[in-house]
XYZ file of N, CA, C and O in Angstrom:
372
model
N -7.475 -18.191 -4.823
C -6.200 -17.603 -5.299
C -6.335 -16.268 -5.923
O -7.327 -16.023 -6.636
N -5.548 -15.403 -5.627
C -5.571 -13.985 -6.046
C -4.378 -13.970 -7.253
O -3.357 -14.193 -6.841
N -4.732 -13.333 -8.182
C -3.768 -13.074 -9.317
C -3.581 -11.569 -9.480
O -4.400 -10.903 -9.521
N -2.268 -11.031 -9.268
C -2.081 -9.738 -9.344
C -2.335 -9.245 -10.647
O -2.133 -9.752 -11.793
N -2.829 -7.767 -10.638
C -3.113 -7.236 -12.016
C -1.727 -6.820 -12.752
O -0.632 -6.676 -11.975
N -1.854 -6.819 -14.158
C -0.599 -6.316 -14.684
C -0.493 -4.869 -14.545
O -1.448 -4.242 -14.185
N 0.771 -4.351 -14.953
C 0.978 -2.931 -14.798
C 0.041 -2.143 -15.947
O -0.298 -0.929 -15.761
N -0.479 -2.724 -17.042
C -1.212 -2.203 -17.999
C -2.824 -2.439 -17.606
O -3.407 -1.666 -18.091
N -3.079 -3.232 -16.817
C -4.518 -3.432 -16.339
C -4.577 -3.556 -14.918
O -4.964 -4.682 -14.448
N -4.494 -2.554 -14.231
C -4.806 -2.719 -12.815
C -5.927 -1.853 -12.400
O -6.404 -0.814 -13.101
N -6.617 -2.203 -11.352
C -7.814 -1.520 -10.697
C -7.357 -0.480 -9.740
O -7.392 -0.776 -8.647
N -7.147 0.783 -10.179
C -6.943 1.885 -9.171
C -8.193 2.079 -8.261
O -9.304 2.319 -8.731
N -7.786 2.186 -7.042
C -8.823 2.453 -6.043
C -8.899 3.995 -5.701
O -9.902 4.722 -5.921
N -7.653 4.363 -5.278
C -7.679 5.863 -4.901
C -6.234 6.138 -4.380
O -5.468 5.337 -4.324
N -5.988 7.555 -4.301
C -4.732 8.000 -3.627
C -5.132 8.321 -2.278
O -5.959 9.069 -1.984
N -4.145 7.886 -1.438
C -4.423 8.177 0.108
C -3.243 9.126 0.440
O -2.044 8.807 0.239
N -3.682 10.110 1.338
C -2.756 10.871 1.950
C -2.819 10.647 3.457
O -3.861 10.716 4.025
N -1.675 10.192 4.226
C -1.813 9.746 5.510
C -1.775 11.199 6.333
O -0.879 12.080 6.172
N -2.635 11.437 7.163
C -2.693 12.465 8.254
C -2.560 12.015 9.685
O -3.091 11.008 9.948
N -2.137 12.808 10.523
C -2.107 12.483 11.976
C -3.418 12.290 12.441
O -3.779 11.538 13.285
N -4.385 13.248 11.930
C -5.644 13.119 12.593
C -6.577 12.050 12.103
O -7.134 11.227 12.806
N -6.572 11.581 10.881
C -7.372 10.594 10.205
C -6.973 9.254 10.388
O -7.638 8.284 10.530
N -5.501 9.124 10.318
C -4.836 7.791 10.241
C -3.770 7.741 11.262
O -2.564 7.724 10.785
N -3.900 8.096 12.440
C -2.763 8.229 13.408
C -1.759 7.148 13.616
O -0.686 7.198 13.656
N -2.312 5.756 13.473
C -1.610 4.795 13.736
C -0.435 4.555 12.329
O 0.712 4.264 12.497
N -1.187 4.672 11.272
C -0.483 4.381 9.886
C 0.478 5.436 9.794
O 1.744 5.288 9.370
N 0.017 6.795 10.164
C 0.871 8.013 10.118
C 2.216 7.736 10.830
O 3.451 7.835 10.440
N 2.073 7.193 12.164
C 3.164 7.196 13.109
C 4.195 6.005 12.491
O 5.350 6.080 12.641
N 3.527 4.940 12.024
C 4.404 3.687 11.607
C 5.215 4.439 10.371
O 6.329 3.988 10.131
N 4.551 5.149 9.396
C 5.319 5.712 8.314
C 6.342 6.721 8.706
O 7.631 6.723 8.274
N 6.116 7.487 9.793
C 7.185 8.434 10.233
C 8.321 7.585 10.909
O 9.506 7.968 10.580
N 8.025 6.541 11.671
C 9.004 5.865 12.090
C 9.927 5.168 10.975
O 11.167 5.063 11.198
N 9.304 4.581 9.926
C 10.000 4.032 8.857
C 10.927 5.083 8.270
O 12.083 4.762 8.051
N 10.580 6.267 7.964
C 11.344 7.218 7.389
C 12.571 7.728 8.355
O 13.580 7.941 7.868
N 12.450 7.692 9.609
C 13.324 7.957 10.707
C 14.406 6.918 10.649
O 15.489 7.151 10.356
N 13.923 5.714 10.752
C 14.785 4.544 11.011
C 15.526 4.231 9.526
O 16.730 3.961 9.570
N 14.888 4.289 8.313
C 15.354 3.775 7.136
C 16.019 4.926 6.183
O 16.931 4.671 5.477
N 15.380 6.152 6.390
C 15.965 7.204 5.692
C 16.865 8.094 6.424
O 17.335 9.219 5.809
N 16.908 8.206 7.767
C 17.675 8.947 8.629
C 17.124 10.410 8.708
O 17.792 11.465 8.974
N 15.846 10.484 8.418
C 15.149 11.830 8.632
C 14.773 12.190 10.173
O 14.711 11.310 10.934
N 14.646 13.454 10.291
C 14.255 13.884 11.691
C 12.783 13.623 11.652
O 12.171 13.473 10.722
N 12.226 13.760 12.881
C 10.678 13.608 12.953
C 10.017 14.670 12.237
O 9.109 14.416 11.579
N 10.432 15.850 12.179
C 9.871 17.008 11.498
C 9.964 16.849 9.998
O 9.032 16.951 9.366
N 11.234 16.429 9.460
C 11.286 16.049 8.090
C 10.340 14.903 7.594
O 9.753 15.022 6.547
N 10.217 13.870 8.429
C 9.451 12.808 8.152
C 7.904 13.071 8.074
O 7.218 12.913 7.133
N 7.469 13.953 9.080
C 6.060 14.310 9.114
C 5.790 15.304 7.756
O 4.651 15.173 7.220
N 6.518 16.225 7.453
C 6.580 16.957 6.431
C 6.485 16.247 5.084
O 5.736 16.556 4.282
N 7.235 15.265 5.158
C 7.316 14.428 3.830
C 6.051 13.663 3.522
O 5.514 13.602 2.533
N 5.400 13.093 4.749
C 4.392 12.303 4.556
C 3.230 13.195 4.209
O 2.380 12.724 3.499
N 3.122 14.296 4.743
C 2.009 15.265 4.450
C 1.850 15.564 2.928
O 0.808 15.895 2.497
N 3.017 15.529 2.081
C 3.020 15.777 0.807
C 3.002 14.445 -0.182
O 2.916 14.634 -1.274
N 2.878 13.580 0.528
C 2.943 12.148 -0.034
C 1.573 11.467 -0.246
O 0.653 11.547 0.365
N 1.358 11.036 -1.771
C 0.149 10.441 -2.193
C 0.485 8.854 -2.231
O 1.472 8.511 -2.954
N -0.297 8.007 -1.650
C -0.082 6.510 -1.864
C -1.226 5.941 -2.631
O -2.421 6.238 -2.464
N -0.819 5.427 -3.740
C -1.765 4.911 -4.648
C -2.244 3.479 -4.382
O -1.332 2.522 -3.922
N -3.475 3.097 -4.173
C -3.887 1.778 -3.981
C -4.589 1.151 -5.023
O -5.213 1.756 -5.781
N -4.375 -0.162 -5.048
C -5.069 -0.989 -6.064
C -6.140 -1.889 -5.271
O -6.004 -2.283 -4.243
N -7.183 -2.178 -6.080
C -8.226 -2.945 -5.479
C -8.188 -4.358 -5.897
O -7.889 -4.641 -7.056
N -8.381 -5.374 -5.058
C -8.448 -6.760 -5.335
C -9.403 -7.455 -4.659
O -10.032 -6.921 -3.600
N -10.127 -8.581 -5.244
C -11.056 -9.455 -4.572
C -10.566 -10.868 -4.500
O -10.315 -11.387 -5.642
N -10.686 -11.446 -3.367
C -10.471 -12.894 -3.339
C -11.870 -13.488 -2.948
O -12.424 -13.369 -2.142
N -12.050 -14.472 -3.935
C -13.284 -15.196 -3.921
C -13.399 -16.010 -2.601
O -12.489 -16.613 -2.164
N -14.651 -15.996 -2.007
C -14.796 -16.606 -0.644
C -14.280 -15.790 0.503
O -14.533 -16.089 1.587
N -13.657 -14.699 0.220
C -13.204 -13.857 1.272
C -13.530 -12.334 1.286
O -14.374 -11.906 2.115
N -13.329 -11.571 0.294
C -13.613 -10.234 0.068
C -12.457 -9.520 -0.456
O -11.647 -9.832 -0.993
N -12.779 -8.036 -0.405
C -11.992 -7.096 -0.992
C -10.789 -6.631 -0.149
O -11.033 -6.698 1.205
N -9.689 -6.399 -0.838
C -8.671 -5.699 -0.101
C -7.899 -4.700 -1.126
O -8.065 -4.788 -2.237
N -7.178 -3.997 -0.416
C -6.314 -2.873 -1.211
C -5.033 -3.093 -0.945
O -4.557 -3.397 0.350
N -4.105 -3.069 -2.030
C -2.567 -2.923 -1.856
C -1.984 -1.706 -2.445
O -2.373 -1.164 -3.445
N -1.134 -1.241 -1.741
C -0.279 -0.086 -2.304
C 0.405 -0.455 -3.467
O 1.082 -1.419 -3.585
N 0.215 0.156 -4.592
C 0.545 -0.233 -5.840
C 2.118 -0.331 -6.155
O 2.641 -1.295 -6.706
N 2.852 0.554 -5.286
C 4.424 0.422 -5.267
C 4.730 -1.170 -4.804
O 5.722 -1.722 -5.273
N 4.088 -1.507 -3.702
C 4.264 -2.798 -3.230
C 4.051 -3.879 -4.160
O 4.793 -4.976 -4.197
N 2.979 -3.820 -4.953
C 2.704 -4.904 -5.882
C 3.890 -4.951 -6.922
O 4.141 -5.971 -7.271
N 4.459 -3.859 -7.309
C 5.530 -3.910 -8.406
C 6.850 -4.163 -7.861
O 7.775 -4.725 -8.532
N 7.066 -4.201 -6.470
C 8.472 -4.370 -5.914
C 8.434 -5.365 -4.888
O 9.636 -5.594 -4.293
N 7.421 -6.206 -4.616
C 7.652 -7.080 -3.418
C 6.636 -8.289 -3.691
O 5.993 -8.541 -4.700
N 6.807 -9.253 -2.630
C 5.895 -10.548 -2.770
C 4.707 -10.125 -1.926
O 4.725 -9.714 -0.732
N 3.546 -10.598 -2.619
C 2.353 -10.126 -1.846
C 1.455 -11.420 -1.490
O 1.491 -12.287 -2.237
N 0.949 -11.523 -0.228
C 0.036 -12.447 0.094
C -1.223 -11.973 0.602
O -1.408 -10.800 0.733
N -2.243 -12.652 0.465
C -3.795 -12.430 0.662
C -3.679 -12.145 2.148
O -3.179 -13.085 2.981
N -4.396 -10.910 2.602
C -4.437 -10.831 3.991
C -5.523 -11.684 4.752
O -5.579 -11.826 5.823
N -6.312 -12.396 3.853
C -7.561 -13.285 4.311
C -6.945 -14.696 4.457
O -7.002 -15.396 5.514
N -6.369 -15.309 3.342
C -6.101 -16.686 3.319
C -4.577 -16.854 3.693
O -4.074 -18.078 3.900
N -3.840 -15.957 3.401
C -2.336 -16.056 3.642
C -1.667 -16.603 2.266
O -0.443 -16.879 2.476
N -2.535 -16.851 1.285
C -1.880 -17.457 0.106
C -1.124 -16.377 -0.602
O -1.583 -15.274 -0.760
N -0.111 -16.884 -1.394
C 0.701 -16.057 -2.232
C -0.076 -15.620 -3.391
O -0.813 -16.297 -4.061
N -0.004 -14.387 -3.778
C -0.893 -13.768 -4.904
C 0.110 -13.819 -6.193
O 1.235 -13.496 -6.116
N -0.516 -14.528 -7.172
C 0.383 -14.922 -8.448
C 0.458 -13.718 -9.150
O -0.269 -12.883 -9.200
N 1.706 -13.631 -9.763
C 2.024 -12.334 -10.691
C 1.270 -12.600 -12.005
O 1.071 -13.884 -12.437
N 1.008 -11.694 -12.545
C 0.253 -11.681 -14.017
C 1.546 -12.005 -14.977
O 2.301 -11.199 -15.114
N 1.365 -13.027 -15.848
C 2.292 -13.400 -16.830
C 2.032 -12.927 -18.166
O 2.443 -13.529 -19.156
N 1.415 -11.873 -18.535
C 0.872 -11.344 -19.749
C 2.222 -10.901 -20.580
O 2.961 -10.252 -19.999
C-alpha cells in the first residue's frame, strides 16, 4: 500500500520539461490535450509546453519499486499504483 505524501512533506524528484526530441510521445499527448481541452492551436500548444515545467514526486511501493507522480495530480486527483493498481491513500496529518 502506498501512502501519498503530505503537501508539507513530499519528496521532490525533479522538474521535467517535455520536448519533441527527448519525449516525443508524452509531448504529442500533451499537445493533443491542450488542443482538445483548451482550444489552443498546435503552434500555441507546442509553444506553451516548451515553457512548462512539470514537477514530479517520488514514491516507493514495497515489493514493487519506484515511481514518480506529477505533483499537481497528487493534489487534485485519485492516484493508483502503476504496479499493483491499488489506491494510494491520502496523508491525513
